[in-house]
Amino acid sequence: MGKSKFFTLLILCLLINKTSFSQIIFKELPKYEFNSSDSLFFDISPTRSVITLNGTWKVYAADDEDKNKVTIQVPSYFKGNGELIFEKSFPIDERTLINNKIRIYFLGLNYSADISVNKSILYRHTGGEYPFYIDIPKDIINTKKNNLLSIKLNYKLDSENTIPLKQRFLLPQNFGGMLRDVFIHLEPNISISESYINYSFNNGRARVSFNTKISNKDFRKNVDSTEENVYTLKATFYNPEIESYSEHNLASFSIPINKEKDVNASIDINAFGWTPQVPSTYVVNLELWKKDILVDRSKKALSFLSLTTSNDEFRLNGNSFQLSGVTYAAQVKDNGPLLTYEQMDRDIKLIKETGFNSVRFIGNLPHPYLLRLCEKYGLLAFIELPIYSAPEDLTDEQNFKDRTKNYLSSFLKFYKNYSAVAAIGLGGGYLSNSQLHLNYLSEFGSFIKKHSHFLTYASFASLSNVNIDNIDLVGLELFNKNIKDYQEDFTKLEEFFGKNRIFISASTYTVSGGSSNGYSNPYSYEAQAKYFKDLIEYADSSSIPGYFINSMFDYRGDYASLTAGFNTENVYTIGIVNEERNAGSRLSYKVISAKLHNTEDITIPVGSKRDNAPMIFIVFGIFLAILLGVLVNSGRKFREDSSRALLRPYNFYADVRDQRIMSGYHTTLLAIVVSAISALLISNLLFYLKEKPSFERILLSFGSPNLIKYISYLAWNPVQSLFYLTIVTLVVLIIITIIVKIGSLFVRNRVFISSSYYIVIWAMLPLVLLIPLGIILFRVLTAEAANMYILIGLILFTLWIIYRLLKGIYVIYDVNASSVYFYASLLLFLFVGGLLFYYQINNDLFDYLSLAFKQYNIFS
């Protein structure tokens, strides 16, 4: 690379605020501000404070012996796989160290990490975005010089060893890096080190249980005095809306130095229940007193809500309740998961203003501040493990179960203290007729129930009448399928599971056709609006427990999509609001908001159905027919050769072997024609399959972003598809010619490269018979009348061409046909088998293919 090009690239990198790192590219969030003003969220009190570790960090590759460090900002993320070391220096003065315990919080990093301070490894994060904290021993902290926080972070998603898994259908992008805030939380030496609040609520009365751990790390006194070592734990409840205040003594106790004390206590209070209409939230201060001296105060938000399933309905605080929800992928245009606190507030507020009463966080774990906002604005939060479409055999492997258990333990430890959380999910894409899936769900549904008070749910790609143990709520995924078309099936499922258990966990309608003149055109914004209107009307009339529309906003994925329409940024246009958050820009938003607020309906035009068949297929096919006609009439020689090659191929190949006069000009023109015909047929098939979710799931099974990207591009761009596929087919024919020539080196008969070329091209001659089919193939396929027969016919036609090619090879080689058939089959097996073996080893291809085929029928 020349110097001018290098400096140009460097300037561009600086301008777009990205730091390049070999194949890894960092993205930072400009002007990000740490929201320490929210004392309730960060648990800041007179005895507690925080020190941000955001800002400038140094990072270098773990295998870089020279430690060539670059500067990045945290929070940030990077694209690409790699093992990196992040470093941050921070000071701690002597007084702070003497008077406080040092606890470092990570609100989200991805994926696995070894965390050390001053070269002492303190914690191994096994993987995942869930928040966590670590306590720093005082003896490794320096007060006379800066301390070094080092994080050795490894990011590479895998098809069986990570959560989430590598293959994810229409799910948001996943990134590596220090995605969220990192900060030091200073707590007094004698403090409330852990606290969990459970409650039961009924008719304005709440029984609140406190499970706390008090620790004494104050080593400044050498002798304990029992009289001086008595502490009192108090709890105060404050409701800022009605300015109510109450104080309760929970327990009195003594705690020796360097010991911990578990304090469990329960109290009964009068309380207002939380509802989406009136999200009443209490500020709970847990206070540790020593006589009249405040030793420690921990602040928490607490809302009293009880979501239960009984009498064929949901009940919230004892009252009948229906979920009107939407899914939410916490990402924003260009900046991915790097949302500011203001952007998080804007998104949750917009969801509430639309009229929804619940939100299901999909794809990635939510920033804990989003749960705080749900509680504030009145939204029930459904949060879940990011496990989607896990292969059946994988869910039966002990390693994966152990990984799930570890992940779930850390997940619950942090999130179970947020009152807005209504239910914990185990992901989606499951099959109810798979015993392996059911066993997996039952095991970890039981685990959630054992370690928390939440309802459990799972989302299914297909449902059948089977018992699903330890899963309270059974979710059904709808994809471009109107619930009214399956009303009878859904009613039967309700009768089996009970209306209080089954809900629509994700109702998705992709918009790949853009705007049209009405909903009669599928995959248009108007059709999406009609689709969700029908869903809401069905829910209101049938009184199903609830539904989640998928999704609130468009978002970007790791894989290009076929069903959602191709674009270079992998934007999934399934949201009722676009990436820019322009709420009024889409008809779906207006229709849904009107229905949820029970205001005047928004008119959705019916329109007239437009013809989606690309004219280019007809024009291109006619052009090929004309070109073939010109070629046929160019001379008697071509007509004779064509007749003999088609009807008496053995004699024709014998002439080629014997070096009879053949026209290289005609053969080359024929090569172009048959390549173009092949391109026309494949383009027709891709254009038809582009909106078939089963086809996309099959491609996704390979776990290759580039594979699905190229196929999606070709499927959605028929003009470019015809051009590129013609070129690719020509190249393939040349490669086959070379292979045939190389094979001739192992036989006695001398074979010229020209003979190999003629054999390969003229073997493809029957393709010219398919020009008429190429012109109308898309229309025939969309009629859905004889697709299976067409597919079988094309397969048989392909086998015929292969047979013709092999016949030509054994004729010019002058060997037994069986030898050619054997070695050709062996070569094909090695090539195809090698590819499949590669994808199986790296991405568990066959496991995901098996699941994709079973997910095809949503009501199997």
PDB file of N, CA and C in Angstrom, residues 88-167:
ATOM      1  N   LYS A  88      -6.809  -0.555  32.156  1.00  0.00           N
ATOM      2  CA  LYS A  88      -7.235   0.745  32.663  1.00  0.00           C
ATOM      3  C   LYS A  88      -6.526   1.011  33.982  1.00  0.00           C
ATOM      4  N   SER A  89      -5.881   2.171  34.087  1.00  0.00           N
ATOM      5  CA  SER A  89      -5.225   2.573  35.332  1.00  0.00           C
ATOM      6  C   SER A  89      -6.179   3.434  36.151  1.00  0.00           C
ATOM      7  N   PHE A  90      -6.171   3.214  37.452  1.00  0.00           N
ATOM      8  CA  PHE A  90      -7.044   4.021  38.317  1.00  0.00           C
ATOM      9  C   PHE A  90      -6.366   4.208  39.672  1.00  0.00           C
ATOM     10  N   PRO A  91      -6.537   5.379  40.273  1.00  0.00           N
ATOM     11  CA  PRO A  91      -5.935   5.643  41.588  1.00  0.00           C
ATOM     12  C   PRO A  91      -6.911   5.328  42.721  1.00  0.00           C
ATOM     13  N   ILE A  92      -6.378   4.938  43.844  1.00  0.00           N
ATOM     14  CA  ILE A  92      -7.145   4.795  45.078  1.00  0.00           C
ATOM     15  C   ILE A  92      -6.290   5.404  46.193  1.00  0.00           C
ATOM     16  N   ASP A  93      -6.833   6.432  46.840  1.00  0.00           N
ATOM     17  CA  ASP A  93      -6.028   7.050  47.896  1.00  0.00           C
ATOM     18  C   ASP A  93      -6.137   6.228  49.177  1.00  0.00           C
ATOM     19  N   GLU A  94      -5.235   6.489  50.085  1.00  0.00           N
ATOM     20  CA  GLU A  94      -5.116   5.671  51.294  1.00  0.00           C
ATOM     21  C   GLU A  94      -6.358   5.757  52.170  1.00  0.00           C
ATOM     22  N   ARG A  95      -6.943   6.934  52.275  1.00  0.00           N
ATOM     23  CA  ARG A  95      -8.119   7.099  53.130  1.00  0.00           C
ATOM     24  C   ARG A  95      -9.302   6.302  52.572  1.00  0.00           C
ATOM     25  N   THR A  96      -9.472   6.377  51.263  1.00  0.00           N
ATOM     26  CA  THR A  96     -10.562   5.625  50.628  1.00  0.00           C
ATOM     27  C   THR A  96     -10.389   4.137  50.858  1.00  0.00           C
ATOM     28  N   LEU A  97      -9.167   3.649  50.723  1.00  0.00           N
ATOM     29  CA  LEU A  97      -8.903   2.227  50.910  1.00  0.00           C
ATOM     30  C   LEU A  97      -9.155   1.794  52.343  1.00  0.00           C
ATOM     31  N   ILE A  98      -8.777   2.623  53.293  1.00  0.00           N
ATOM     32  CA  ILE A  98      -8.933   2.269  54.706  1.00  0.00           C
ATOM     33  C   ILE A  98     -10.409   2.203  55.097  1.00  0.00           C
ATOM     34  N   ASN A  99     -11.199   3.114  54.560  1.00  0.00           N
ATOM     35  CA  ASN A  99     -12.584   3.254  55.010  1.00  0.00           C
ATOM     36  C   ASN A  99     -13.606   2.476  54.180  1.00  0.00           C
ATOM     37  N   ASN A 100     -13.184   1.878  53.076  1.00  0.00           N
ATOM     38  CA  ASN A 100     -14.165   1.280  52.172  1.00  0.00           C
ATOM     39  C   ASN A 100     -13.725  -0.074  51.640  1.00  0.00           C
ATOM     40  N   LYS A 101     -14.730  -0.848  51.255  1.00  0.00           N
ATOM     41  CA  LYS A 101     -14.502  -2.034  50.443  1.00  0.00           C
ATOM     42  C   LYS A 101     -14.580  -1.618  48.974  1.00  0.00           C
ATOM     43  N   ILE A 102     -13.753  -2.250  48.165  1.00  0.00           N
ATOM     44  CA  ILE A 102     -13.679  -1.908  46.742  1.00  0.00           C
ATOM     45  C   ILE A 102     -14.392  -3.003  45.950  1.00  0.00           C
ATOM     46  N   ARG A 103     -15.431  -2.618  45.249  1.00  0.00           N
ATOM     47  CA  ARG A 103     -16.195  -3.568  44.433  1.00  0.00           C
ATOM     48  C   ARG A 103     -16.304  -2.994  43.012  1.00  0.00           C
ATOM     49  N   ILE A 104     -15.924  -3.788  42.012  1.00  0.00           N
ATOM     50  CA  ILE A 104     -15.981  -3.327  40.620  1.00  0.00           C
ATOM     51  C   ILE A 104     -17.171  -3.983  39.926  1.00  0.00           C
ATOM     52  N   TYR A 105     -17.992  -3.145  39.323  1.00  0.00           N
ATOM     53  CA  TYR A 105     -19.172  -3.601  38.584  1.00  0.00           C
ATOM     54  C   TYR A 105     -18.908  -3.564  37.086  1.00  0.00           C
ATOM     55  N   PHE A 106     -19.350  -4.610  36.424  1.00  0.00           N
ATOM     56  CA  PHE A 106     -19.350  -4.660  34.959  1.00  0.00           C
ATOM     57  C   PHE A 106     -20.806  -4.850  34.521  1.00  0.00           C
ATOM     58  N   LEU A 107     -21.391  -3.846  33.923  1.00  0.00           N
ATOM     59  CA  LEU A 107     -22.793  -3.940  33.524  1.00  0.00           C
ATOM     60  C   LEU A 107     -22.971  -4.723  32.228  1.00  0.00           C
ATOM     61  N   GLY A 108     -21.873  -5.068  31.581  1.00  0.00           N
ATOM     62  CA  GLY A 108     -21.998  -5.895  30.388  1.00  0.00           C
ATOM     63  C   GLY A 108     -20.720  -5.926  29.578  1.00  0.00           C
ATOM     64  N   LEU A 109     -20.115  -7.109  29.496  1.00  0.00           N
ATOM     65  CA  LEU A 109     -19.007  -7.316  28.571  1.00  0.00           C
ATOM     66  C   LEU A 109     -19.251  -8.642  27.862  1.00  0.00           C
ATOM     67  N   ASN A 110     -18.632  -8.816  26.726  1.00  0.00           N
ATOM     68  CA  ASN A 110     -18.906  -9.987  25.908  1.00  0.00           C
ATOM     69  C   ASN A 110     -17.626 -10.432  25.196  1.00  0.00           C
ATOM     70  N   TYR A 111     -17.101 -11.689  25.309  1.00  0.00           N
ATOM     71  CA  TYR A 111     -17.889 -12.783  25.831  1.00  0.00           C
ATOM     72  C   TYR A 111     -17.263 -13.272  27.155  1.00  0.00           C
ATOM     73  N   SER A 112     -16.220 -14.079  27.091  1.00  0.00           N
ATOM     74  CA  SER A 112     -15.559 -14.576  28.298  1.00  0.00           C
ATOM     75  C   SER A 112     -14.369 -13.679  28.635  1.00  0.00           C
ATOM     76  N   ALA A 113     -13.980 -13.692  29.923  1.00  0.00           N
ATOM     77  CA  ALA A 113     -12.910 -12.779  30.329  1.00  0.00           C
ATOM     78  C   ALA A 113     -12.227 -13.270  31.596  1.00  0.00           C
ATOM     79  N   ASP A 114     -10.909 -13.032  31.653  1.00  0.00           N
ATOM     80  CA  ASP A 114     -10.138 -13.183  32.884  1.00  0.00           C
ATOM     81  C   ASP A 114      -9.847 -11.776  33.393  1.00  0.00           C
ATOM     82  N   ILE A 115     -10.234 -11.518  34.642  1.00  0.00           N
ATOM     83  CA  ILE A 115     -10.128 -10.168  35.191  1.00  0.00           C
ATOM     84  C   ILE A 115      -9.080 -10.169  36.297  1.00  0.00           C
ATOM     85  N   SER A 116      -8.134  -9.248  36.175  1.00  0.00           N
ATOM     86  CA  SER A 116      -7.068  -9.153  37.169  1.00  0.00           C
ATOM     87  C   SER A 116      -6.838  -7.703  37.558  1.00  0.00           C
ATOM     88  N   VAL A 117      -6.342  -7.522  38.768  1.00  0.00           N
ATOM     89  CA  VAL A 117      -5.948  -6.204  39.261  1.00  0.00           C
ATOM     90  C   VAL A 117      -4.511  -6.321  39.742  1.00  0.00           C
ATOM     91  N   ASN A 118      -3.673  -5.466  39.194  1.00  0.00           N
ATOM     92  CA  ASN A 118      -2.246  -5.469  39.532  1.00  0.00           C
ATOM     93  C   ASN A 118      -1.635  -6.855  39.363  1.00  0.00           C
ATOM     94  N   LYS A 119      -2.003  -7.486  38.234  1.00  0.00           N
ATOM     95  CA  LYS A 119      -1.473  -8.778  37.798  1.00  0.00           C
ATOM     96  C   LYS A 119      -1.940  -9.968  38.640  1.00  0.00           C
ATOM     97  N   SER A 120      -2.909  -9.736  39.516  1.00  0.00           N
ATOM     98  CA  SER A 120      -3.488 -10.837  40.290  1.00  0.00           C
ATOM     99  C   SER A 120      -4.856 -11.176  39.704  1.00  0.00           C
ATOM    100  N   ILE A 121      -4.992 -12.388  39.158  1.00  0.00           N
ATOM    101  CA  ILE A 121      -6.264 -12.787  38.559  1.00  0.00           C
ATOM    102  C   ILE A 121      -7.287 -13.019  39.668  1.00  0.00           C
ATOM    103  N   LEU A 122      -8.409 -12.314  39.585  1.00  0.00           N
ATOM    104  CA  LEU A 122      -9.420 -12.360  40.628  1.00  0.00           C
ATOM    105  C   LEU A 122     -10.693 -13.088  40.231  1.00  0.00           C
ATOM    106  N   TYR A 123     -10.993 -13.114  38.932  1.00  0.00           N
ATOM    107  CA  TYR A 123     -12.296 -13.648  38.529  1.00  0.00           C
ATOM    108  C   TYR A 123     -12.228 -14.119  37.089  1.00  0.00           C
ATOM    109  N   ARG A 124     -12.901 -15.212  36.813  1.00  0.00           N
ATOM    110  CA  ARG A 124     -13.012 -15.726  35.453  1.00  0.00           C
ATOM    111  C   ARG A 124     -14.484 -15.685  35.042  1.00  0.00           C
ATOM    112  N   HIS A 125     -14.783 -14.792  34.149  1.00  0.00           N
ATOM    113  CA  HIS A 125     -16.146 -14.651  33.618  1.00  0.00           C
ATOM    114  C   HIS A 125     -16.294 -15.644  32.475  1.00  0.00           C
ATOM    115  N   THR A 126     -17.170 -16.626  32.659  1.00  0.00           N
ATOM    116  CA  THR A 126     -17.241 -17.729  31.706  1.00  0.00           C
ATOM    117  C   THR A 126     -17.962 -17.377  30.415  1.00  0.00           C
ATOM    118  N   GLY A 127     -18.635 -16.231  30.388  1.00  0.00           N
ATOM    119  CA  GLY A 127     -19.223 -15.823  29.122  1.00  0.00           C
ATOM    120  C   GLY A 127     -20.644 -15.334  29.239  1.00  0.00           C
ATOM    121  N   GLY A 128     -20.949 -14.248  28.503  1.00  0.00           N
ATOM    122  CA  GLY A 128     -22.297 -13.713  28.496  1.00  0.00           C
ATOM    123  C   GLY A 128     -22.317 -12.244  28.857  1.00  0.00           C
ATOM    124  N   GLU A 129     -23.419 -11.579  28.495  1.00  0.00           N
ATOM    125  CA  GLU A 129     -23.542 -10.131  28.699  1.00  0.00           C
ATOM    126  C   GLU A 129     -24.119  -9.761  30.055  1.00  0.00           C
ATOM    127  N   TYR A 130     -24.485 -10.730  30.871  1.00  0.00           N
ATOM    128  CA  TYR A 130     -25.147 -10.388  32.128  1.00  0.00           C
ATOM    129  C   TYR A 130     -24.218  -9.563  33.026  1.00  0.00           C
ATOM    130  N   PRO A 131     -24.784  -8.621  33.793  1.00  0.00           N
ATOM    131  CA  PRO A 131     -23.967  -7.803  34.707  1.00  0.00           C
ATOM    132  C   PRO A 131     -23.429  -8.652  35.862  1.00  0.00           C
ATOM    133  N   PHE A 132     -22.300  -8.219  36.389  1.00  0.00           N
ATOM    134  CA  PHE A 132     -21.725  -8.903  37.539  1.00  0.00           C
ATOM    135  C   PHE A 132     -20.758  -7.957  38.236  1.00  0.00           C
ATOM    136  N   TYR A 133     -20.315  -8.363  39.419  1.00  0.00           N
ATOM    137  CA  TYR A 133     -19.342  -7.557  40.156  1.00  0.00           C
ATOM    138  C   TYR A 133     -18.331  -8.473  40.815  1.00  0.00           C
ATOM    139  N   ILE A 134     -17.188  -7.903  41.150  1.00  0.00           N
ATOM    140  CA  ILE A 134     -16.159  -8.640  41.887  1.00  0.00           C
ATOM    141  C   ILE A 134     -15.631  -7.747  43.001  1.00  0.00           C
ATOM    142  N   ASP A 135     -15.349  -8.359  44.138  1.00  0.00           N
ATOM    143  CA  ASP A 135     -14.745  -7.639  45.261  1.00  0.00           C
ATOM    144  C   ASP A 135     -13.225  -7.698  45.148  1.00  0.00           C
ATOM    145  N   ILE A 136     -12.584  -6.566  45.372  1.00  0.00           N
ATOM    146  CA  ILE A 136     -11.133  -6.468  45.236  1.00  0.00           C
ATOM    147  C   ILE A 136     -10.485  -6.524  46.623  1.00  0.00           C
ATOM    148  N   PRO A 137      -9.629  -7.500  46.876  1.00  0.00           N
ATOM    149  CA  PRO A 137      -8.929  -7.545  48.165  1.00  0.00           C
ATOM    150  C   PRO A 137      -8.077  -6.294  48.378  1.00  0.00           C
ATOM    151  N   LYS A 138      -8.076  -5.801  49.590  1.00  0.00           N
ATOM    152  CA  LYS A 138      -7.344  -4.565  49.862  1.00  0.00           C
ATOM    153  C   LYS A 138      -5.837  -4.725  49.750  1.00  0.00           C
ATOM    154  N   ASP A 139      -5.357  -5.939  50.010  1.00  0.00           N
ATOM    155  CA  ASP A 139      -3.911  -6.112  50.055  1.00  0.00           C
ATOM    156  C   ASP A 139      -3.253  -6.021  48.676  1.00  0.00           C
ATOM    157  N   ILE A 140      -4.044  -6.048  47.600  1.00  0.00           N
ATOM    158  CA  ILE A 140      -3.424  -5.925  46.279  1.00  0.00           C
ATOM    159  C   ILE A 140      -3.583  -4.512  45.701  1.00  0.00           C
ATOM    160  N   ILE A 141      -4.241  -3.646  46.471  1.00  0.00           N
ATOM    161  CA  ILE A 141      -4.464  -2.271  46.006  1.00  0.00           C
ATOM    162  C   ILE A 141      -3.280  -1.394  46.385  1.00  0.00           C
ATOM    163  N   ASN A 142      -2.816  -0.586  45.419  1.00  0.00           N
ATOM    164  CA  ASN A 142      -1.755   0.392  45.663  1.00  0.00           C
ATOM    165  C   ASN A 142      -2.375   1.755  45.948  1.00  0.00           C
ATOM    166  N   THR A 143      -1.851   2.433  46.929  1.00  0.00           N
ATOM    167  CA  THR A 143      -2.327   3.789  47.232  1.00  0.00           C
ATOM    168  C   THR A 143      -1.313   4.847  46.822  1.00  0.00           C
ATOM    169  N   LYS A 144      -0.060   4.425  46.569  1.00  0.00           N
ATOM    170  CA  LYS A 144       0.978   5.393  46.222  1.00  0.00           C
ATOM    171  C   LYS A 144       1.193   5.498  44.719  1.00  0.00           C
ATOM    172  N   LYS A 145       0.592   4.600  43.979  1.00  0.00           N
ATOM    173  CA  LYS A 145       0.653   4.668  42.519  1.00  0.00           C
ATOM    174  C   LYS A 145      -0.630   4.093  41.939  1.00  0.00           C
ATOM    175  N   ASN A 146      -0.814   4.301  40.665  1.00  0.00           N
ATOM    176  CA  ASN A 146      -2.032   3.828  40.018  1.00  0.00           C
ATOM    177  C   ASN A 146      -2.110   2.307  40.020  1.00  0.00           C
ATOM    178  N   ASN A 147      -3.331   1.828  40.077  1.00  0.00           N
ATOM    179  CA  ASN A 147      -3.594   0.400  39.976  1.00  0.00           C
ATOM    180  C   ASN A 147      -3.954   0.060  38.530  1.00  0.00           C
ATOM    181  N   LEU A 148      -3.682  -1.180  38.153  1.00  0.00           N
ATOM    182  CA  LEU A 148      -3.932  -1.611  36.779  1.00  0.00           C
ATOM    183  C   LEU A 148      -5.021  -2.675  36.756  1.00  0.00           C
ATOM    184  N   LEU A 149      -6.148  -2.317  36.160  1.00  0.00           N
ATOM    185  CA  LEU A 149      -7.225  -3.271  35.919  1.00  0.00           C
ATOM    186  C   LEU A 149      -7.028  -3.845  34.526  1.00  0.00           C
ATOM    187  N   SER A 150      -6.886  -5.159  34.450  1.00  0.00           N
ATOM    188  CA  SER A 150      -6.622  -5.827  33.174  1.00  0.00           C
ATOM    189  C   SER A 150      -7.698  -6.866  32.908  1.00  0.00           C
ATOM    190  N   ILE A 151      -8.210  -6.856  31.696  1.00  0.00           N
ATOM    191  CA  ILE A 151      -9.264  -7.798  31.306  1.00  0.00           C
ATOM    192  C   ILE A 151      -8.835  -8.492  30.024  1.00  0.00           C
ATOM    193  N   LYS A 152      -8.625  -9.779  30.128  1.00  0.00           N
ATOM    194  CA  LYS A 152      -8.295 -10.581  28.955  1.00  0.00           C
ATOM    195  C   LYS A 152      -9.603 -11.143  28.403  1.00  0.00           C
ATOM    196  N   LEU A 153     -10.069 -10.537  27.334  1.00  0.00           N
ATOM    197  CA  LEU A 153     -11.404 -10.828  26.817  1.00  0.00           C
ATOM    198  C   LEU A 153     -11.319 -11.621  25.526  1.00  0.00           C
ATOM    199  N   ASN A 154     -12.109 -12.701  25.469  1.00  0.00           N
ATOM    200  CA  ASN A 154     -12.158 -13.533  24.276  1.00  0.00           C
ATOM    201  C   ASN A 154     -13.558 -13.508  23.711  1.00  0.00           C
ATOM    202  N   TYR A 155     -13.643 -13.217  22.414  1.00  0.00           N
ATOM    203  CA  TYR A 155     -14.963 -13.187  21.767  1.00  0.00           C
ATOM    204  C   TYR A 155     -14.942 -14.004  20.490  1.00  0.00           C
ATOM    205  N   LYS A 156     -15.755 -15.032  20.465  1.00  0.00           N
ATOM    206  CA  LYS A 156     -16.001 -15.815  19.262  1.00  0.00           C
ATOM    207  C   LYS A 156     -17.201 -16.709  19.526  1.00  0.00           C
ATOM    208  N   LEU A 157     -18.323 -16.370  18.891  1.00  0.00           N
ATOM    209  CA  LEU A 157     -19.512 -17.188  19.070  1.00  0.00           C
ATOM    210  C   LEU A 157     -19.321 -18.530  18.392  1.00  0.00           C
ATOM    211  N   ASP A 158     -19.950 -19.541  18.959  1.00  0.00           N
ATOM    212  CA  ASP A 158     -19.780 -20.910  18.508  1.00  0.00           C
ATOM    213  C   ASP A 158     -21.152 -21.548  18.342  1.00  0.00           C
ATOM    214  N   SER A 159     -21.206 -22.602  17.552  1.00  0.00           N
ATOM    215  CA  SER A 159     -22.476 -23.266  17.291  1.00  0.00           C
ATOM    216  C   SER A 159     -22.926 -24.171  18.424  1.00  0.00           C
ATOM    217  N   GLU A 160     -22.057 -24.418  19.407  1.00  0.00           N
ATOM    218  CA  GLU A 160     -22.469 -25.306  20.505  1.00  0.00           C
ATOM    219  C   GLU A 160     -21.858 -24.945  21.844  1.00  0.00           C
ATOM    220  N   ASN A 161     -20.882 -24.010  21.876  1.00  0.00           N
ATOM    221  CA  ASN A 161     -20.167 -23.751  23.120  1.00  0.00           C
ATOM    222  C   ASN A 161     -20.364 -22.359  23.689  1.00  0.00           C
ATOM    223  N   THR A 162     -21.272 -21.584  23.118  1.00  0.00           N
ATOM    224  CA  THR A 162     -21.505 -20.240  23.638  1.00  0.00           C
ATOM    225  C   THR A 162     -23.003 -20.018  23.803  1.00  0.00           C
ATOM    226  N   ILE A 163     -23.339 -19.063  24.633  1.00  0.00           N
ATOM    227  CA  ILE A 163     -24.706 -18.578  24.786  1.00  0.00           C
ATOM    228  C   ILE A 163     -24.641 -17.066  24.572  1.00  0.00           C
ATOM    229  N   PRO A 164     -25.160 -16.543  23.458  1.00  0.00           N
ATOM    230  CA  PRO A 164     -25.999 -17.212  22.462  1.00  0.00           C
ATOM    231  C   PRO A 164     -25.181 -18.075  21.505  1.00  0.00           C
ATOM    232  N   LEU A 165     -25.902 -18.888  20.739  1.00  0.00           N
ATOM    233  CA  LEU A 165     -25.273 -19.719  19.730  1.00  0.00           C
ATOM    234  C   LEU A 165     -24.976 -18.899  18.482  1.00  0.00           C
ATOM    235  N   LYS A 166     -24.131 -19.425  17.632  1.00  0.00           N
ATOM    236  CA  LYS A 166     -23.705 -18.687  16.446  1.00  0.00           C
ATOM    237  C   LYS A 166     -24.837 -18.475  15.456  1.00  0.00           C
ATOM    238  N   GLN A 167     -25.608 -19.529  15.157  1.00  0.00           N
ATOM    239  CA  GLN A 167     -26.716 -19.420  14.202  1.00  0.00           C
ATOM    240  C   GLN A 167     -27.927 -18.819  14.901  1.00  0.00           C
TER     241      GLN A 167
END
